[in-house]
CSV table of C-alpha atoms in Angstrom, one decimal:
chain,number,residue,atom,x,y,z
A,267,UNK,CA,96.2,88.1,69.6
A,268,UNK,CA,93.6,88.8,72.2
A,269,UNK,CA,94.1,88.3,76.0
A,270,UNK,CA,92.2,85.2,76.1
A,271,UNK,CA,94.1,83.7,72.9
A,272,UNK,CA,97.4,84.4,74.7
A,273,UNK,CA,96.2,82.7,77.9
A,274,UNK,CA,95.2,79.6,76.0
A,275,UNK,CA,98.4,79.7,74.1
A,276,UNK,CA,100.3,79.9,77.3
A,277,UNK,CA,98.2,76.9,78.8
A,278,UNK,CA,98.8,74.8,75.8
A,279,UNK,CA,102.6,75.2,75.9
A,280,UNK,CA,102.4,74.0,79.5
A,281,UNK,CA,100.1,71.0,78.4
A,282,UNK,CA,102.5,70.0,75.7
A,283,UNK,CA,105.4,70.1,78.0
A,284,UNK,CA,103.6,68.2,80.7
A,285,UNK,CA,103.1,65.4,77.8
A,286,UNK,CA,106.8,65.3,77.3
A,287,UNK,CA,108.2,65.4,80.8
A,288,UNK,CA,107.2,63.8,84.2
A,289,UNK,CA,106.7,67.0,86.1
A,290,UNK,CA,106.0,70.4,84.9
A,291,UNK,CA,105.6,73.5,87.3
A,292,UNK,CA,103.5,75.9,85.4
A,293,UNK,CA,104.0,79.6,85.9
A,294,UNK,CA,100.9,81.8,85.8
A,295,UNK,CA,100.2,83.7,82.9
A,296,UNK,CA,101.1,87.3,82.9
A,297,UNK,CA,104.2,87.2,85.0
A,298,UNK,CA,106.9,89.5,83.5
A,299,UNK,CA,110.7,89.8,84.4
A,300,UNK,CA,113.0,92.6,82.9
A,301,UNK,CA,115.8,90.0,81.9
A,302,UNK,CA,117.0,86.6,82.3
A,303,UNK,CA,118.9,87.7,85.6
A,304,UNK,CA,115.4,88.6,87.0
A,305,UNK,CA,114.1,85.0,86.2
A,306,UNK,CA,117.0,83.4,87.8
A,307,UNK,CA,117.0,85.5,90.9
A,308,UNK,CA,113.1,84.4,91.4
A,309,UNK,CA,114.2,80.8,91.0
A,310,UNK,CA,117.0,81.1,93.5
A,311,UNK,CA,114.7,82.7,96.0
A,312,UNK,CA,112.1,80.1,95.6
A,313,UNK,CA,114.8,77.0,95.3
A,314,UNK,CA,113.3,75.1,98.3
A,315,UNK,CA,109.7,75.7,97.6
A,316,UNK,CA,110.4,74.4,93.9
A,317,UNK,CA,112.0,71.4,95.3
A,318,UNK,CA,109.3,70.7,97.6
A,319,UNK,CA,106.7,71.3,94.6
A,320,UNK,CA,108.7,69.0,92.3
A,321,UNK,CA,108.4,66.2,95.0
A,322,UNK,CA,104.7,66.7,95.8
A,323,UNK,CA,103.7,67.2,92.0
A,324,UNK,CA,105.8,64.5,90.5
A,325,UNK,CA,103.6,62.2,88.2
A,326,UNK,CA,100.6,64.3,89.2
A,327,UNK,CA,98.1,66.1,87.0
A,328,UNK,CA,95.0,68.5,87.5
A,329,UNK,CA,91.3,67.6,86.4
A,330,UNK,CA,88.6,70.0,86.7
A,331,UNK,CA,85.3,68.6,88.0
A,332,UNK,CA,81.9,70.4,87.6
A,333,UNK,CA,78.3,69.4,88.6
A,334,UNK,CA,75.5,71.1,87.0
A,335,UNK,CA,71.8,71.0,88.1
A,336,UNK,CA,68.7,71.9,86.1
A,337,UNK,CA,66.2,73.0,88.5
A,338,UNK,CA,63.5,72.9,85.7
A,339,UNK,CA,63.9,68.9,85.7
A,340,UNK,CA,64.5,68.7,89.5
A,341,UNK,CA,61.5,70.5,90.7
A,342,UNK,CA,58.8,68.7,88.8
A,343,UNK,CA,60.5,65.5,89.6
A,344,UNK,CA,60.7,66.1,93.3
A,345,UNK,CA,57.2,67.6,93.7
A,346,UNK,CA,55.7,64.5,92.1
A,347,UNK,CA,57.1,62.3,94.5
A,348,UNK,CA,56.6,64.3,97.8
A,349,UNK,CA,53.5,63.6,100.1
A,350,UNK,CA,53.6,67.2,101.7
A,351,UNK,CA,53.6,68.9,98.4
A,352,UNK,CA,50.6,66.7,97.1
A,353,UNK,CA,48.8,67.4,100.3
A,354,UNK,CA,49.4,71.1,99.6
A,355,UNK,CA,48.3,70.9,96.3
A,356,UNK,CA,44.9,69.1,97.2
A,357,UNK,CA,44.3,71.4,99.9
A,358,UNK,CA,44.6,74.5,97.5
A,359,UNK,CA,41.9,73.3,95.2
A,360,UNK,CA,39.1,75.3,95.8
A,361,UNK,CA,40.6,77.4,98.6
A,362,UNK,CA,39.7,81.0,99.1
A,363,UNK,CA,42.5,83.5,97.5
A,364,UNK,CA,44.2,84.3,100.6
A,365,UNK,CA,44.3,80.7,101.8
A,366,UNK,CA,45.7,79.7,98.4
A,367,UNK,CA,48.3,82.2,98.4
A,368,UNK,CA,49.7,81.0,101.8
A,369,UNK,CA,49.5,77.4,100.4
A,370,UNK,CA,51.2,78.2,97.2
A,371,UNK,CA,54.1,79.8,99.3
A,372,UNK,CA,54.2,76.9,101.6
A,373,UNK,CA,54.6,74.6,98.6
A,374,UNK,CA,57.3,76.9,97.0
A,375,UNK,CA,59.4,76.9,100.2
A,376,UNK,CA,59.0,73.2,100.7
A,377,UNK,CA,60.1,72.5,97.1
A,378,UNK,CA,63.0,74.8,97.4
A,379,UNK,CA,64.2,72.9,100.4
A,380,UNK,CA,63.8,69.8,98.8
A,381,UNK,CA,65.9,70.8,95.7
A,382,UNK,CA,68.6,72.1,98.0
A,383,UNK,CA,68.8,68.8,99.4
A,384,UNK,CA,69.0,67.0,96.3
A,385,UNK,CA,71.7,69.3,95.0
A,386,UNK,CA,73.8,68.9,98.1
A,387,UNK,CA,73.5,65.3,98.2
A,388,UNK,CA,74.4,65.0,94.5
A,389,UNK,CA,77.7,67.1,95.2
A,390,UNK,CA,78.6,65.0,98.2
A,391,UNK,CA,77.8,61.8,96.1
A,392,UNK,CA,80.1,62.9,93.2
A,393,UNK,CA,82.9,63.9,95.6
A,394,UNK,CA,82.6,60.5,97.5
A,395,UNK,CA,82.9,58.5,94.2
A,396,UNK,CA,86.2,60.1,93.3
A,397,UNK,CA,87.7,60.7,96.7
A,398,UNK,CA,89.8,57.3,96.5
A,399,UNK,CA,91.6,58.5,93.5
A,400,UNK,CA,92.1,62.4,94.4
A,401,UNK,CA,95.0,63.6,96.7
A,402,UNK,CA,94.1,67.0,97.0
A,403,UNK,CA,90.9,69.4,95.7
A,404,UNK,CA,90.3,72.9,95.5
A,405,UNK,CA,87.1,74.6,95.2
A,406,UNK,CA,86.7,76.8,92.2
A,407,UNK,CA,83.2,78.4,93.2
A,408,UNK,CA,79.8,77.7,92.1
A,409,UNK,CA,76.5,79.5,91.4
A,410,UNK,CA,74.0,80.1,88.5
A,411,UNK,CA,75.8,79.7,85.2
A,412,UNK,CA,75.1,78.8,81.5
A,413,UNK,CA,76.1,75.5,80.0
A,414,UNK,CA,75.6,75.5,76.2
A,415,UNK,CA,72.2,76.8,75.6
A,416,UNK,CA,71.0,75.8,78.9
A,417,UNK,CA,70.7,77.9,82.1
A,418,UNK,CA,71.9,75.6,84.8
A,419,UNK,CA,73.0,75.9,88.4
A,420,UNK,CA,76.7,75.4,88.8
A,421,UNK,CA,76.4,73.3,92.0
A,422,UNK,CA,80.0,72.1,92.3
A,423,UNK,CA,83.4,73.2,90.8
A,424,UNK,CA,86.6,71.8,92.1
A,425,UNK,CA,90.2,71.4,90.8
A,426,UNK,CA,91.4,67.9,91.6
A,427,UNK,CA,94.9,66.7,91.9
A,428,UNK,CA,95.3,62.8,90.9
A,429,UNK,CA,98.5,60.9,90.4
A,430,UNK,CA,98.4,59.7,86.6
A,431,UNK,CA,98.1,56.1,87.3
A,432,UNK,CA,94.7,57.1,88.8
A,433,UNK,CA,93.4,58.8,85.6
A,434,UNK,CA,91.2,55.9,84.3
A,435,UNK,CA,89.8,54.9,87.8
A,436,UNK,CA,89.0,58.6,88.3
A,437,UNK,CA,87.4,58.9,85.1
A,438,UNK,CA,85.3,55.4,85.4
A,439,UNK,CA,84.3,56.6,88.9
A,440,UNK,CA,82.7,59.9,87.4
A,441,UNK,CA,81.1,57.8,84.8
A,442,UNK,CA,79.5,55.6,87.3
A,443,UNK,CA,78.3,58.4,89.6
A,444,UNK,CA,77.2,60.6,86.8
A,445,UNK,CA,75.5,58.5,84.4
A,446,UNK,CA,72.5,57.5,86.5
A,447,UNK,CA,71.8,61.2,87.4
A,448,UNK,CA,71.6,62.5,83.8
A,449,UNK,CA,67.8,61.8,83.5
A,450,UNK,CA,67.5,63.6,87.2
A,451,UNK,CA,68.5,66.8,85.8
A,452,UNK,CA,72.2,66.6,86.5
A,453,UNK,CA,75.3,66.7,84.3
A,454,UNK,CA,78.8,65.8,85.3
A,455,UNK,CA,81.7,67.5,83.5
A,456,UNK,CA,85.3,67.1,83.6
A,457,UNK,CA,88.2,69.0,81.9
A,458,UNK,CA,91.8,67.8,81.9
A,459,UNK,CA,94.3,66.7,82.1
A,460,UNK,CA,96.4,69.9,82.5
A,461,UNK,CA,99.5,70.8,84.7
A,462,UNK,CA,98.6,71.5,88.6
A,463,UNK,CA,98.0,75.3,88.3
A,464,UNK,CA,95.9,75.3,91.4
A,465,UNK,CA,98.1,73.6,93.5
A,466,UNK,CA,101.4,75.4,92.8
A,467,UNK,CA,102.1,78.4,95.1
A,468,UNK,CA,105.3,79.9,94.0
A,469,UNK,CA,106.6,83.4,93.6
A,470,UNK,CA,104.0,85.3,95.7
A,471,UNK,CA,106.8,87.5,96.9
A,472,UNK,CA,108.1,88.4,93.5
A,473,UNK,CA,104.7,88.5,91.9
A,474,UNK,CA,104.2,92.3,92.7
A,475,UNK,CA,107.8,93.3,91.6
A,476,UNK,CA,107.6,91.3,88.3
A,477,UNK,CA,104.4,93.1,87.3
A,478,UNK,CA,105.9,96.6,87.8
A,479,UNK,CA,109.0,95.8,85.4
């Protein structure tokens, strides 16, 4: 198996266990111990942290939330409705080359600000819509990315910790927030449920030692 397949197999095992038991604390892939005693020693060292984690994560699950934006859709839409850009376009018709260049640069700067503001507003709106159902959230990073065959901007990427009883409300809130924005160049994407990998900080002291085994 390739490394990617092994990682996915590890995740599938944790997900299957989470379907059967109320609370699962998933170990990160790649942690290795010499023998059973090494595992027991790590568990004993982390006993208090494990007990706190079980209490905190009981009945909880993790969902990934991503918001994608398509600038090729956002740009023309925003430009068409902005009076300042309309004025710059009109002024640019028939202008001398030097003047036309300056106007085009002003137009590009104006449009870049409008798009940035729209992306920021969309991120805040999506987060606001799910916040009543999310107990904790961890940023996963964002930037230029690719979704399917489309080159889109990954505007927002967060891991969300929710209680299982909030799952339906969480998904419905995302649908309400995301559906109206599809035509505006935005796509809301979720992954889950999965064990709370991003909300579990255990075995840090043992990690370096375990990888040397």
